[in-house]
Amino acid sequence: MTESPAAVENVVILGSGCAGLTAAIYAARANLEPLVVMGVEAGGQLSMTTEVENFPGFPDGIQGPELIDRMRRQAERFGARFEAGDVTSVDLSVRPFRFEIEGEPRRTRTLIVCSGATARMLGLPGERQLIGHGVSTCATCDAAFFRDQEVIVVGGGDSAMEEALFLARFARRVYVVHRRDELRASKIMQERALSNEKIEFLWNTHLTEILGERQVEGVRLWNHASGERWEMKIDGVFLAIGHVPNTTIFENQLEMDAQGYLVPKDPGRSLTDVEGVFIGGDVHDHVYRQAVTAAGAGCRAAMDAERYLERVGEAPQRVAGATSK
Ligand code: NAP
């Protein structure tokens, strides 16, 4: 296909994580020449992970970035195209749909939204400015910078345990700061973290301030059960307090829940209230959030997009057996 700003795409996929890449493989095999807009966090959350041990087909595990790279190559093999950048606006009230990649106008017949979710921040002053200077939302990316240093991890879920365990391989000491006296994490992750000698838990504790102007130098903490407030010298602050779905551009256009996750028209399907718009992955899943469930959802979205294009008579000539296997 000749690329031109005036061309109307068959399928545009927002996001290049597990869901988006699986949608790209299926849409490409259906001869739809999908365009994947890679987004700000290209490769999604798997690209910031190390070992993935629960993706079927890899009995010895696989590194997250390698899994993503393989999926991308698989999609490219069937004709998927990739563009860096983010979709900055979208208009679903016209057909073909209009959208912009970093301000450049484009059009598409269908849209598959796999834009995922982004790490949540605490909202403390200076927190964002200190990202990369001692504040991080990704231990697997940054842990090696904290060799023999002292760090805290905020959160009590699986992510916090995973980050703490990973950091413990590098850091001298890891403090898990959790606002309750009970962890949300799965039993197996709890046990691993609680039995690690390098990890210490600070229960019922809030991080109230990050100290340091150009680099993290310490933190202020508050134990709301005892009322104690104290200052601690620390080298790194890792935030593992959940994620926010990347759905801002769809406000007032697609149905969302109170947290901003997109809501499918029918449970278990990828269809939305706007015909021709489909969803997959963490952007609508705050329950399972697994690579394999995201992949499944991406597959569903691509199959639904293909069926929609066929139904409205806009599907290009089909490659036999494309998505039916
Ligand atoms: P999560 O389960 O939502 O946990 C977020 C944690 O952060 C909770 O402990 C929460 O405290 C705390 N928190 C939230 N907002 C906070 C705030 N403003 N201040 C202080 N603490 C705050 O998120 P997650 O750990 O990222 O996990 C998300 C999903 O991915 C889960 O389903 C999880 O099982 C899955 N996951 C699985 C694995 C694995 O299996 N290896 C790894 C990572 C994630 P409360 O507990 O008090 O609410």
CSV table of C-alpha atoms in Angstrom, one decimal, residues 130 209-213 215-220 231-232 234:
chain,number,residue,atom,x,y,z
A,130,LEU,CA,13.0,13.4,40.1
A,209,GLU,CA,7.8,13.8,51.0
A,210,ILE,CA,10.7,13.0,48.7
A,211,LEU,CA,13.8,15.0,49.8
A,212,GLY,CA,16.4,16.3,47.3
A,213,GLU,CA,16.2,18.8,44.5
A,215,GLN,CA,18.7,13.8,43.1
A,216,VAL,CA,16.8,11.8,45.7
A,217,GLU,CA,18.5,12.2,49.1
A,218,GLY,CA,15.9,11.0,51.5
A,219,VAL,CA,12.2,10.7,52.3
A,220,ARG,CA,9.8,11.7,55.0
A,231,GLU,CA,13.1,11.2,58.0
A,232,MET,CA,15.1,8.6,56.3
A,234,ILE,CA,17.5,6.9,51.0
